[in-house]
Amino acid sequence: MPSSEGASSSASPPPSFASLGLIDPLLKALDQVNFKQPTEIQSQALPSALLGRDIIGVAETGSGKTAAFALPILQKLWEEPKGLFACILAPTRELAYQISQQFESLGSAMGVRCLVLVGGVDRMPQAVALAKRPHIIVATPGRLNDHLQNTKGFSLRSLKFLVLDEADRLLDMDFGPDIDQILKVIPKERTTYLFSATMTTKVAKLQRASLSNPVRVEVSSKYQTVSTLLQYYLFIPLAQKDVHLVYLVNSLASNSIILFTRTVHDAQRLSIVLRTLGFPAVPLHGQLSQSQRLGALGKFKSGGRNILVATDVASRHVLHSGFMGPTDHHYRGLDLPSVDVVINFDIPSHSKDYIHRVGRTARAGRSGKSVTIVTQYDVELIQRIETVIAKKMELWPTDEEEVALLRERVEEAGRVAINELKEEARFNEGRKRRREDRGSKDDRDRDDDVVEAGGVPKKRGKARH
């Protein structure tokens, strides 16, 4: 007994944000956004960052790394509130909006001005906003380079901080040349933070080119799920996937759920099945337009829909990076602080995709659940995932009598979904034909005008149908 008391008294208490040296305005902002205790990456990175050191952090999304670089930048900005102060490079527009939102939340007491520069939106409003001298720019490298070359009066000559977030993805997406160009036009005397989920050869080369005597902080391995995530599986015959999914969703009805499918067709089909049965579901996949994705994410964020049915494309390119929604003439990040459950309708072929999917819940120290539906054809895949994560999943308890009672209604909803998708496909095909017919008519009208004017119509190939 005495020895255990001695052990407990000698154990150091977990650090607080105050003990790490943050100023009162930031402590108040952290309290307002309900950040109670530093995550591991924050505990390790903040002391060195607040001393002005360059940082290289190896950490996955969901580890709290955004605050790990935002807090020291904001603290220094409080001390020296001068013009354009920091530039954060992100691989996707969605992640850029999320980072900007976190800066605005944490810097609310100091009136921090953030600007997001990404492709896919009009350059002119961005150029006008640049003239208003934001403190923080969050950008994708291509659009930032575009403004550096074409927006009069804009430069990064006074920059104090550069952050390269998700550097492995920046380089995988071939932003290397853009980053090289940006490094040439920013001050050599600056503080640089580089964060990456993996340390590839390319990332190590970028580190050597951009950082000066950095402190290395590593808090996670490439393949890891957090301890607060409860991972389950449901083993059922392939033919019974739909009805067991509905049973699962019904038993988890009070939770926010992200449901992953392998195909766009299933994402659309299952959204209709669930809505037909009274569950508020919305699809998210790569074939949606930007405005449709924004609408889906906005509904999920606001609670108008608490089930998001997503494909792996959405997982890698949207969900892995954060969420976004419209505000005024720009977009702003929609951070999802608490997704309760991830359901894998289709088991992913790669363990890394599984980890990306289930990483949408149990973030930043919170608890969460994942349930993976496993059929007789998926046994090898689930065993491979369990080996990689070094954890055995638990069997999700199922009441087969309740499942049987749902079967007839689920089959009927499935027929409704197939008919709806067929009707939509016919509508889209008809609209496509009408557009082609209008285009052909416009061409003929232009040729008639040319002939009437004494000219020769252009030769055109056959219209494609």
CSV table of C-alpha atoms in Angstrom, one decimal:
chain,number,residue,atom,x,y,z
A,1,MET,CA,0.0,0.0,0.0
A,2,PRO,CA,2.7,2.6,0.8
A,3,SER,CA,4.5,1.9,-2.4
A,4,SER,CA,1.4,2.5,-4.5
A,5,GLU,CA,0.9,5.8,-2.7
A,6,GLY,CA,4.5,6.8,-3.4
A,7,ALA,CA,4.0,5.9,-7.1
A,8,SER,CA,0.9,8.0,-7.4
A,9,SER,CA,2.4,11.0,-5.7
A,10,SER,CA,5.5,10.9,-7.8
A,11,ALA,CA,3.5,10.8,-11.1
A,12,SER,CA,3.4,14.2,-12.6
A,13,PRO,CA,-0.1,15.6,-13.3
A,14,PRO,CA,-1.1,16.0,-17.0
A,15,PRO,CA,-0.2,19.5,-18.3
A,16,SER,CA,-2.8,22.2,-18.7
A,17,PHE,CA,-2.9,24.9,-21.3
A,18,ALA,CA,-2.0,27.5,-18.7
A,19,SER,CA,1.1,25.5,-17.5
A,20,LEU,CA,2.3,25.4,-21.2
A,21,GLY,CA,2.7,29.2,-21.1
A,22,LEU,CA,-0.3,30.4,-23.1
A,23,ILE,CA,-1.6,33.9,-22.5
A,24,ASP,CA,-5.1,34.7,-21.0
A,25,PRO,CA,-6.9,35.7,-24.2
A,26,LEU,CA,-6.0,32.3,-25.7
A,27,LEU,CA,-6.9,30.4,-22.5
A,28,LYS,CA,-10.3,32.1,-22.5
A,29,ALA,CA,-10.8,31.2,-26.2
A,30,LEU,CA,-9.8,27.6,-25.5
A,31,ASP,CA,-12.4,27.4,-22.7
A,32,GLN,CA,-15.1,28.9,-25.0
A,33,VAL,CA,-14.5,26.2,-27.6
A,34,ASN,CA,-14.4,23.5,-24.9
A,35,PHE,CA,-10.7,22.5,-25.2
A,36,LYS,CA,-10.1,21.4,-21.6
A,37,GLN,CA,-6.8,19.7,-21.8
A,38,PRO,CA,-3.9,19.6,-24.3
A,39,THR,CA,-3.7,16.6,-26.6
A,40,GLU,CA,-0.4,14.8,-26.9
A,41,ILE,CA,0.8,16.7,-29.9
A,42,GLN,CA,-0.1,20.0,-28.3
A,43,SER,CA,1.7,19.1,-25.0
A,44,GLN,CA,4.8,18.2,-26.9
A,45,ALA,CA,4.9,20.9,-29.6
A,46,LEU,CA,3.7,24.0,-27.7
A,47,PRO,CA,6.7,24.5,-25.3
A,48,SER,CA,9.3,24.5,-28.1
A,49,ALA,CA,7.0,26.5,-30.5
A,50,LEU,CA,6.4,29.2,-27.9
A,51,LEU,CA,10.2,29.5,-27.6
A,52,GLY,CA,10.4,30.3,-31.3
A,53,ARG,CA,11.7,27.0,-32.5
A,54,ASP,CA,10.9,25.4,-35.9
A,55,ILE,CA,8.7,22.3,-35.5
A,56,ILE,CA,8.3,19.1,-37.5
A,57,GLY,CA,5.3,17.1,-36.2
A,58,VAL,CA,4.4,13.6,-37.2
A,59,ALA,CA,0.7,13.3,-36.4
A,60,GLU,CA,-2.5,12.1,-37.9
A,61,THR,CA,-5.7,14.2,-38.6
A,62,GLY,CA,-7.7,14.3,-35.4
A,63,SER,CA,-4.7,14.6,-33.1
A,64,GLY,CA,-5.3,18.3,-32.4
A,65,LYS,CA,-2.4,19.4,-34.6
A,66,THR,CA,-4.2,22.5,-36.0
A,67,ALA,CA,-4.3,24.0,-32.5
A,68,ALA,CA,-0.7,22.9,-32.0
A,69,PHE,CA,0.5,25.4,-34.7
A,70,ALA,CA,-2.3,28.0,-34.4
A,71,LEU,CA,-1.8,28.7,-30.7
A,72,PRO,CA,1.9,29.8,-30.9
A,73,ILE,CA,1.2,31.8,-34.0
A,74,LEU,CA,-1.7,33.7,-32.3
A,75,GLN,CA,0.4,34.2,-29.1
A,76,LYS,CA,3.2,35.8,-31.2
A,77,LEU,CA,0.6,37.9,-33.1
A,78,TRP,CA,-0.8,39.2,-29.8
A,79,GLU,CA,2.7,40.5,-29.0
A,80,GLU,CA,3.4,41.9,-32.5
A,81,PRO,CA,0.1,42.7,-34.3
A,82,LYS,CA,1.7,43.7,-37.7
A,83,GLY,CA,0.0,43.1,-41.0
A,84,LEU,CA,0.3,39.7,-42.8
A,85,PHE,CA,1.8,37.4,-40.2
A,86,ALA,CA,1.4,33.8,-41.1
A,87,CYS,CA,0.7,31.6,-44.1
A,88,ILE,CA,-0.6,28.0,-43.8
A,89,LEU,CA,-0.4,25.7,-46.9
A,90,ALA,CA,-3.0,22.9,-47.0
A,91,PRO,CA,-3.5,20.2,-49.7
A,92,THR,CA,-7.3,20.7,-50.1
A,93,ARG,CA,-9.8,23.6,-50.0
A,94,GLU,CA,-11.8,21.7,-47.3
A,95,LEU,CA,-8.8,21.5,-44.9
A,96,ALA,CA,-8.0,25.2,-45.6
A,97,TYR,CA,-11.5,26.3,-44.5
A,98,GLN,CA,-11.3,24.1,-41.4
A,99,ILE,CA,-7.9,25.6,-40.4
A,100,SER,CA,-9.2,29.1,-41.0
A,101,GLN,CA,-12.2,28.5,-38.7
A,102,GLN,CA,-10.0,27.2,-35.9
A,103,PHE,CA,-7.8,30.3,-36.2
A,104,GLU,CA,-10.9,32.5,-36.0
A,105,SER,CA,-12.3,30.7,-33.0
A,106,LEU,CA,-9.0,30.7,-31.1
A,107,GLY,CA,-8.1,34.3,-32.1
A,108,SER,CA,-11.6,35.8,-31.5
A,109,ALA,CA,-10.4,37.9,-28.5
A,110,MET,CA,-7.7,39.5,-30.6
A,111,GLY,CA,-9.9,40.2,-33.7
A,112,VAL,CA,-7.7,38.0,-35.9
A,113,ARG,CA,-8.4,38.4,-39.6
A,114,CYS,CA,-8.1,35.2,-41.7
A,115,LEU,CA,-8.4,34.8,-45.5
A,116,VAL,CA,-8.7,31.5,-47.4
A,117,LEU,CA,-7.2,31.3,-50.9
A,118,VAL,CA,-8.3,28.2,-52.8
A,119,GLY,CA,-9.2,27.3,-56.3
A,120,GLY,CA,-12.7,26.7,-57.5
A,121,VAL,CA,-13.9,30.1,-56.5
A,122,ASP,CA,-13.6,33.6,-58.1
A,123,ARG,CA,-10.1,35.2,-57.8
A,124,MET,CA,-11.4,38.8,-57.7
A,125,PRO,CA,-13.1,38.7,-54.2
A,126,GLN,CA,-9.9,37.1,-52.9
A,127,ALA,CA,-7.7,39.9,-54.4
A,128,VAL,CA,-10.0,42.5,-52.8
A,129,ALA,CA,-9.7,40.8,-49.4
A,130,LEU,CA,-5.9,40.6,-49.8
A,131,ALA,CA,-5.8,44.4,-50.0
A,132,LYS,CA,-7.4,44.6,-46.6
A,133,ARG,CA,-4.3,43.1,-45.0
A,134,PRO,CA,-5.4,39.9,-43.3
A,135,HIS,CA,-3.2,38.5,-40.4
A,136,ILE,CA,-3.5,34.9,-41.5
A,137,ILE,CA,-3.7,33.4,-45.0
A,138,VAL,CA,-4.7,29.7,-45.4
A,139,ALA,CA,-4.2,28.6,-48.9
A,140,THR,CA,-3.7,25.8,-51.4
A,141,PRO,CA,-0.3,26.2,-53.0
A,142,GLY,CA,-1.6,26.6,-56.6
A,143,ARG,CA,-4.0,29.5,-55.8
A,144,LEU,CA,-1.4,31.2,-53.5
A,145,ASN,CA,1.1,31.1,-56.4
A,146,ASP,CA,-1.5,32.5,-58.8
A,147,HIS,CA,-2.0,35.5,-56.5
A,148,LEU,CA,1.7,36.0,-55.9
A,149,GLN,CA,2.2,36.3,-59.7
A,150,ASN,CA,-1.0,38.1,-60.7
A,151,THR,CA,-2.4,40.2,-57.8
A,152,LYS,CA,-0.9,43.7,-57.8
A,153,GLY,CA,0.6,44.7,-54.5
A,154,PHE,CA,0.5,41.3,-52.9
A,155,SER,CA,3.6,39.7,-51.5
A,156,LEU,CA,4.8,37.6,-48.6
A,157,ARG,CA,7.9,39.7,-47.9
A,158,SER,CA,6.9,40.5,-44.3
A,159,LEU,CA,5.8,36.9,-43.4
A,160,LYS,CA,6.8,35.7,-39.9
A,161,PHE,CA,5.4,32.1,-40.0
A,162,LEU,CA,5.0,29.4,-42.6
A,163,VAL,CA,3.1,26.2,-41.9
A,164,LEU,CA,3.1,23.2,-44.2
A,165,ASP,CA,0.1,21.1,-43.0
A,166,GLU,CA,-0.3,17.5,-44.2
A,167,ALA,CA,3.0,17.8,-46.1
A,168,ASP,CA,2.8,14.2,-47.3
A,169,ARG,CA,-0.5,14.9,-49.0
A,170,LEU,CA,0.8,18.2,-50.4
A,171,LEU,CA,3.6,16.3,-52.1
A,172,ASP,CA,1.4,13.4,-53.2
A,173,MET,CA,-0.8,15.9,-55.0
A,174,ASP,CA,2.1,17.3,-56.9
A,175,PHE,CA,2.3,20.7,-55.2
A,176,GLY,CA,6.1,20.4,-55.0
A,177,PRO,CA,6.9,22.9,-57.7
A,178,ASP,CA,4.4,25.5,-56.3
A,179,ILE,CA,5.9,25.1,-52.8
A,180,ASP,CA,9.4,25.5,-54.2
A,181,GLN,CA,8.3,28.8,-55.8
A,182,ILE,CA,6.7,30.0,-52.6
A,183,LEU,CA,9.8,29.2,-50.6
A,184,LYS,CA,11.8,31.4,-53.0
A,185,VAL,CA,9.7,34.5,-52.3
A,186,ILE,CA,9.3,34.4,-48.5
A,187,PRO,CA,11.8,35.7,-45.9
A,188,LYS,CA,14.6,33.4,-44.9
A,189,GLU,CA,14.2,34.7,-41.3
A,190,ARG,CA,10.9,33.1,-40.3
A,191,THR,CA,9.5,30.4,-38.2
A,192,THR,CA,8.4,27.2,-40.0
A,193,TYR,CA,6.1,24.3,-38.9
A,194,LEU,CA,5.8,21.2,-40.9
A,195,PHE,CA,3.2,18.5,-40.0
A,196,SER,CA,2.8,15.2,-41.8
A,197,ALA,CA,1.0,11.9,-41.0
A,198,THR,CA,4.0,10.0,-42.5
A,199,MET,CA,7.7,10.8,-43.0
A,200,THR,CA,8.3,9.9,-46.7
A,201,THR,CA,11.6,10.7,-48.6
A,202,LYS,CA,9.9,13.6,-50.2
A,203,VAL,CA,8.7,15.1,-46.9
A,204,ALA,CA,12.3,14.7,-45.4
A,205,LYS,CA,13.7,16.6,-48.5
A,206,LEU,CA,11.1,19.3,-48.0
A,207,GLN,CA,12.0,19.5,-44.3
A,208,ARG,CA,15.7,20.0,-45.1
A,209,ALA,CA,14.7,22.8,-47.6
A,210,SER,CA,12.3,24.7,-45.4
A,211,LEU,CA,13.1,24.2,-41.7
A,212,SER,CA,16.1,25.4,-39.6
A,213,ASN,CA,17.2,23.1,-36.8
A,214,PRO,CA,13.7,21.9,-36.0
A,215,VAL,CA,12.4,20.1,-32.9
A,216,ARG,CA,10.8,16.8,-33.9
A,217,VAL,CA,7.5,15.8,-32.3
A,218,GLU,CA,6.0,12.4,-33.1
A,219,VAL,CA,2.9,11.1,-31.4
A,220,SER,CA,1.4,8.5,-33.7
A,221,SER,CA,2.4,5.7,-36.0
A,222,LYS,CA,1.2,5.4,-39.6
A,223,TYR,CA,-1.3,2.8,-38.6
A,224,GLN,CA,-3.1,3.5,-35.4
A,225,THR,CA,-6.6,3.9,-34.0
A,226,VAL,CA,-7.1,5.8,-30.8
A,227,SER,CA,-7.9,4.0,-27.5
A,228,THR,CA,-11.2,5.9,-27.0
A,229,LEU,CA,-12.6,4.2,-30.1
A,230,LEU,CA,-14.7,1.1,-29.5
A,231,GLN,CA,-14.5,-1.1,-32.6
A,232,TYR,CA,-17.2,-3.7,-33.5
A,233,TYR,CA,-18.0,-6.0,-36.3
A,234,LEU,CA,-21.3,-7.6,-37.5
A,235,PHE,CA,-20.9,-10.9,-39.3
A,236,ILE,CA,-23.8,-11.6,-41.6
A,237,PRO,CA,-24.6,-13.2,-45.0
A,238,LEU,CA,-24.1,-10.9,-48.0
A,239,ALA,CA,-27.8,-11.0,-48.9
A,240,GLN,CA,-28.8,-9.6,-45.5
A,241,LYS,CA,-26.6,-6.5,-45.6
A,242,ASP,CA,-29.4,-3.9,-46.1
A,243,VAL,CA,-31.7,-5.2,-43.4
A,244,HIS,CA,-28.8,-5.5,-40.9
A,245,LEU,CA,-27.7,-1.9,-41.8
A,246,VAL,CA,-31.2,-0.6,-41.1
A,247,TYR,CA,-31.3,-2.6,-37.8
A,248,LEU,CA,-28.0,-0.9,-36.9
A,249,VAL,CA,-29.1,2.6,-37.8
A,250,ASN,CA,-32.3,2.1,-35.9
A,251,SER,CA,-30.5,1.0,-32.7
A,252,LEU,CA,-28.2,4.0,-33.1
A,253,ALA,CA,-30.9,6.5,-34.1
A,254,SER,CA,-30.0,9.2,-31.5
A,255,ASN,CA,-26.4,9.4,-32.7
A,256,SER,CA,-24.7,11.3,-35.6
A,257,ILE,CA,-23.5,8.6,-38.0
A,258,ILE,CA,-21.2,8.5,-41.0
A,259,LEU,CA,-21.9,5.5,-43.2
A,260,PHE,CA,-19.2,4.4,-45.7
A,261,THR,CA,-19.9,2.6,-48.9
A,262,ARG,CA,-17.6,1.4,-51.7
A,263,THR,CA,-19.6,2.8,-54.6
A,264,VAL,CA,-21.4,6.0,-55.6
A,265,HIS,CA,-24.4,3.8,-56.5
A,266,ASP,CA,-24.7,2.4,-53.0
A,267,ALA,CA,-24.2,5.8,-51.4
A,268,GLN,CA,-27.2,7.1,-53.4
A,269,ARG,CA,-29.3,3.9,-53.0
A,270,LEU,CA,-28.8,3.6,-49.3
A,271,SER,CA,-29.6,7.3,-48.7
A,272,ILE,CA,-33.0,6.7,-50.4
A,273,VAL,CA,-33.6,3.5,-48.5
A,274,LEU,CA,-32.9,5.2,-45.2
A,275,ARG,CA,-35.0,8.3,-46.0
A,276,THR,CA,-37.9,6.1,-47.2
A,277,LEU,CA,-37.8,4.4,-43.8
A,278,GLY,CA,-37.8,7.7,-42.0
A,279,PHE,CA,-34.1,8.2,-41.2
A,280,PRO,CA,-32.6,11.6,-42.1
A,281,ALA,CA,-29.8,10.6,-44.5
A,282,VAL,CA,-27.9,12.6,-47.1
A,283,PRO,CA,-25.3,11.3,-49.6
A,284,LEU,CA,-21.7,12.6,-50.2
A,285,HIS,CA,-19.6,11.3,-53.1
A,286,GLY,CA,-17.3,12.3,-55.8
A,287,GLN,CA,-20.0,12.8,-58.5
A,288,LEU,CA,-21.7,15.6,-56.7
A,289,SER,CA,-21.1,19.2,-57.6
A,290,GLN,CA,-19.3,21.5,-55.2
A,291,SER,CA,-22.6,23.2,-54.3
A,292,GLN,CA,-24.3,19.8,-53.7
A,293,ARG,CA,-21.4,18.7,-51.4
A,294,LEU,CA,-21.7,22.0,-49.5
A,295,GLY,CA,-25.4,21.4,-49.1
A,296,ALA,CA,-24.9,17.9,-47.8
A,297,LEU,CA,-22.2,18.9,-45.4
A,298,GLY,CA,-24.2,21.8,-44.2
A,299,LYS,CA,-27.3,19.7,-43.5
A,300,PHE,CA,-25.2,17.2,-41.6
A,301,LYS,CA,-23.4,19.9,-39.6
A,302,SER,CA,-26.6,21.6,-38.6
A,303,GLY,CA,-28.3,18.4,-37.5
A,304,GLY,CA,-30.9,18.6,-40.3
A,305,ARG,CA,-29.5,15.2,-41.4
A,306,ASN,CA,-27.7,13.1,-38.8
A,307,ILE,CA,-26.6,10.3,-41.2
A,308,LEU,CA,-24.0,11.1,-43.9
A,309,VAL,CA,-23.6,8.3,-46.5
A,310,ALA,CA,-20.2,8.7,-48.0
A,311,THR,CA,-17.8,6.9,-50.4
A,312,ASP,CA,-14.1,6.4,-49.9
A,313,VAL,CA,-13.4,9.3,-52.3
A,314,ALA,CA,-15.3,11.5,-49.9
A,315,SER,CA,-13.3,10.0,-47.0
A,316,ARG,CA,-9.9,10.7,-48.6
A,317,HIS,CA,-10.6,14.1,-50.2
A,318,VAL,CA,-13.3,15.7,-48.0
A,319,LEU,CA,-13.7,14.0,-44.7
A,320,HIS,CA,-10.1,13.3,-44.1
A,321,SER,CA,-9.5,17.1,-44.3
A,322,GLY,CA,-12.5,18.7,-42.7
A,323,PHE,CA,-15.8,20.2,-43.7
A,324,MET,CA,-17.0,23.3,-45.3
A,325,GLY,CA,-20.1,25.4,-45.8
A,326,PRO,CA,-21.1,28.7,-47.4
A,327,THR,CA,-21.0,32.1,-45.7
A,328,ASP,CA,-21.2,35.5,-47.5
A,329,HIS,CA,-19.1,35.5,-50.7
A,330,HIS,CA,-16.6,32.9,-49.4
A,331,TYR,CA,-16.7,29.6,-47.5
A,332,ARG,CA,-15.9,28.8,-44.0
A,333,GLY,CA,-14.9,25.5,-42.3
A,334,LEU,CA,-17.5,23.3,-40.7
A,335,ASP,CA,-15.7,21.5,-38.0
A,336,LEU,CA,-17.5,18.4,-36.8
A,337,PRO,CA,-16.5,18.2,-33.1
A,338,SER,CA,-18.4,15.0,-32.4
A,339,VAL,CA,-19.4,12.3,-34.9
A,340,ASP,CA,-20.7,9.5,-32.7
A,341,VAL,CA,-20.5,6.4,-34.9
A,342,VAL,CA,-18.8,5.3,-38.1
A,343,ILE,CA,-20.5,2.4,-39.9
A,344,ASN,CA,-18.6,0.5,-42.7
A,345,PHE,CA,-21.3,-0.9,-45.0
A,346,ASP,CA,-18.5,-2.2,-47.2
A,347,ILE,CA,-15.2,-3.2,-45.6
A,348,PRO,CA,-12.4,-1.3,-47.2
A,349,SER,CA,-9.7,-3.2,-49.2
A,350,HIS,CA,-6.8,-1.3,-47.5
A,351,SER,CA,-6.2,-1.0,-43.8
A,352,LYS,CA,-5.2,2.6,-44.2
A,353,ASP,CA,-8.7,3.4,-45.6
A,354,TYR,CA,-10.2,1.7,-42.6
A,355,ILE,CA,-8.2,3.9,-40.3
A,356,HIS,CA,-9.1,7.1,-42.2
A,357,ARG,CA,-12.8,6.1,-42.0
A,358,VAL,CA,-13.0,5.3,-38.3
A,359,GLY,CA,-10.8,8.3,-37.6
A,360,ARG,CA,-13.9,10.5,-38.1
A,361,THR,CA,-15.1,9.6,-34.6
A,362,ALA,CA,-13.3,9.5,-31.2
A,363,ARG,CA,-11.3,12.6,-32.1
A,364,ALA,CA,-9.3,14.7,-29.7
A,365,GLY,CA,-9.8,12.5,-26.7
A,366,ARG,CA,-13.5,11.9,-27.1
A,367,SER,CA,-15.1,8.5,-27.2
A,368,GLY,CA,-16.8,6.9,-30.3
A,369,LYS,CA,-17.9,3.7,-31.9
A,370,SER,CA,-17.2,2.0,-35.3
A,371,VAL,CA,-19.2,-0.9,-36.6
A,372,THR,CA,-18.0,-2.8,-39.7
A,373,ILE,CA,-20.4,-5.1,-41.6
A,374,VAL,CA,-18.5,-8.3,-42.5
A,375,THR,CA,-19.9,-10.9,-44.9
A,376,GLN,CA,-18.6,-14.4,-45.7
A,377,TYR,CA,-16.4,-12.9,-48.4
A,378,ASP,CA,-14.7,-10.3,-46.1
A,379,VAL,CA,-13.1,-12.5,-43.4
A,380,GLU,CA,-9.6,-12.2,-44.7
A,381,LEU,CA,-9.9,-8.4,-45.0
A,382,ILE,CA,-11.1,-8.0,-41.4
A,383,GLN,CA,-8.3,-10.3,-40.1
A,384,ARG,CA,-5.8,-8.2,-42.0
A,385,ILE,CA,-7.2,-4.9,-40.5
A,386,GLU,CA,-7.1,-6.4,-37.0
A,387,THR,CA,-3.5,-7.4,-37.5
A,388,VAL,CA,-2.5,-3.9,-38.6
A,389,ILE,CA,-4.3,-2.1,-35.7
A,390,ALA,CA,-3.2,-4.8,-33.2
A,391,LYS,CA,-6.7,-5.0,-31.8
A,392,LYS,CA,-9.5,-7.6,-32.0
A,393,MET,CA,-12.9,-6.1,-32.8
A,394,GLU,CA,-15.9,-7.1,-30.6
A,395,LEU,CA,-19.1,-8.6,-32.0
A,396,TRP,CA,-22.0,-6.2,-32.2
A,397,PRO,CA,-25.0,-7.7,-30.3
A,398,THR,CA,-27.9,-8.4,-32.6
A,399,ASP,CA,-31.6,-9.3,-32.0
A,400,GLU,CA,-32.4,-11.5,-34.9
A,401,GLU,CA,-36.1,-11.4,-34.2
A,402,GLU,CA,-36.1,-7.6,-34.6
A,403,VAL,CA,-34.0,-8.0,-37.8
A,404,ALA,CA,-36.7,-10.4,-39.2
A,405,LEU,CA,-39.5,-7.9,-38.4
A,406,LEU,CA,-37.7,-5.2,-40.5
A,407,ARG,CA,-37.0,-7.4,-43.6
A,408,GLU,CA,-40.2,-6.8,-45.5
A,409,ARG,CA,-40.1,-3.0,-45.1
A,410,VAL,CA,-36.4,-2.8,-46.0
A,411,GLU,CA,-37.0,-4.8,-49.2
A,412,GLU,CA,-39.9,-2.5,-50.2
A,413,ALA,CA,-37.6,0.6,-49.5
A,414,GLY,CA,-35.0,-1.1,-51.7
A,415,ARG,CA,-37.4,-1.4,-54.6
A,416,VAL,CA,-38.4,2.3,-54.1
A,417,ALA,CA,-34.7,3.3,-54.2
A,418,ILE,CA,-34.0,1.3,-57.4
A,419,ASN,CA,-37.0,2.9,-59.2
A,420,GLU,CA,-36.0,6.4,-58.0
A,421,LEU,CA,-32.4,5.9,-59.4
A,422,LYS,CA,-33.8,4.6,-62.7
A,423,GLU,CA,-36.1,7.6,-63.0
A,424,GLU,CA,-33.2,10.0,-62.2
A,425,ALA,CA,-31.0,8.3,-64.8
A,426,ARG,CA,-33.7,8.6,-67.4
A,427,PHE,CA,-34.2,12.3,-66.5
A,428,ASN,CA,-30.4,13.0,-66.7
A,429,GLU,CA,-30.2,11.2,-70.1
A,430,GLY,CA,-33.1,13.2,-71.4
A,431,ARG,CA,-31.6,16.5,-70.2
A,432,LYS,CA,-28.3,15.5,-71.8
A,433,ARG,CA,-30.0,14.8,-75.2
A,434,ARG,CA,-31.9,18.1,-75.0
A,435,ARG,CA,-28.6,20.0,-74.4
A,436,GLU,CA,-27.0,18.2,-77.4
A,437,ASP,CA,-30.0,18.9,-79.6
A,438,ARG,CA,-29.9,22.6,-78.6
A,439,GLY,CA,-26.1,22.7,-79.4
A,440,SER,CA,-26.7,21.2,-82.8
A,441,LYS,CA,-29.5,23.7,-83.5
A,442,ASP,CA,-27.3,26.6,-82.5
A,443,ASP,CA,-24.6,25.3,-84.8
A,444,ARG,CA,-27.1,25.1,-87.7
A,445,ASP,CA,-28.4,28.6,-87.0
A,446,ARG,CA,-24.9,30.0,-87.0
A,447,ASP,CA,-24.2,28.2,-90.3
A,448,ASP,CA,-27.4,29.7,-91.9
A,449,ASP,CA,-26.3,33.2,-90.7
A,450,VAL,CA,-22.8,32.7,-92.3
A,451,VAL,CA,-24.3,31.5,-95.6
A,452,GLU,CA,-26.7,34.5,-95.7
A,453,ALA,CA,-23.7,36.8,-95.2
A,454,GLY,CA,-21.9,35.2,-98.1
A,455,GLY,CA,-19.5,33.0,-96.1
A,456,VAL,CA,-18.8,29.3,-95.9
A,457,PRO,CA,-19.9,27.3,-92.8
A,458,LYS,CA,-17.3,25.5,-90.7
A,459,LYS,CA,-17.0,21.7,-91.2
A,460,ARG,CA,-18.1,19.9,-88.1
A,461,GLY,CA,-17.8,16.3,-87.1
A,462,LYS,CA,-20.8,14.1,-86.3
A,463,ALA,CA,-22.5,14.9,-83.0
A,464,ARG,CA,-21.7,12.3,-80.3
A,465,HIS,CA,-24.6,10.6,-78.7
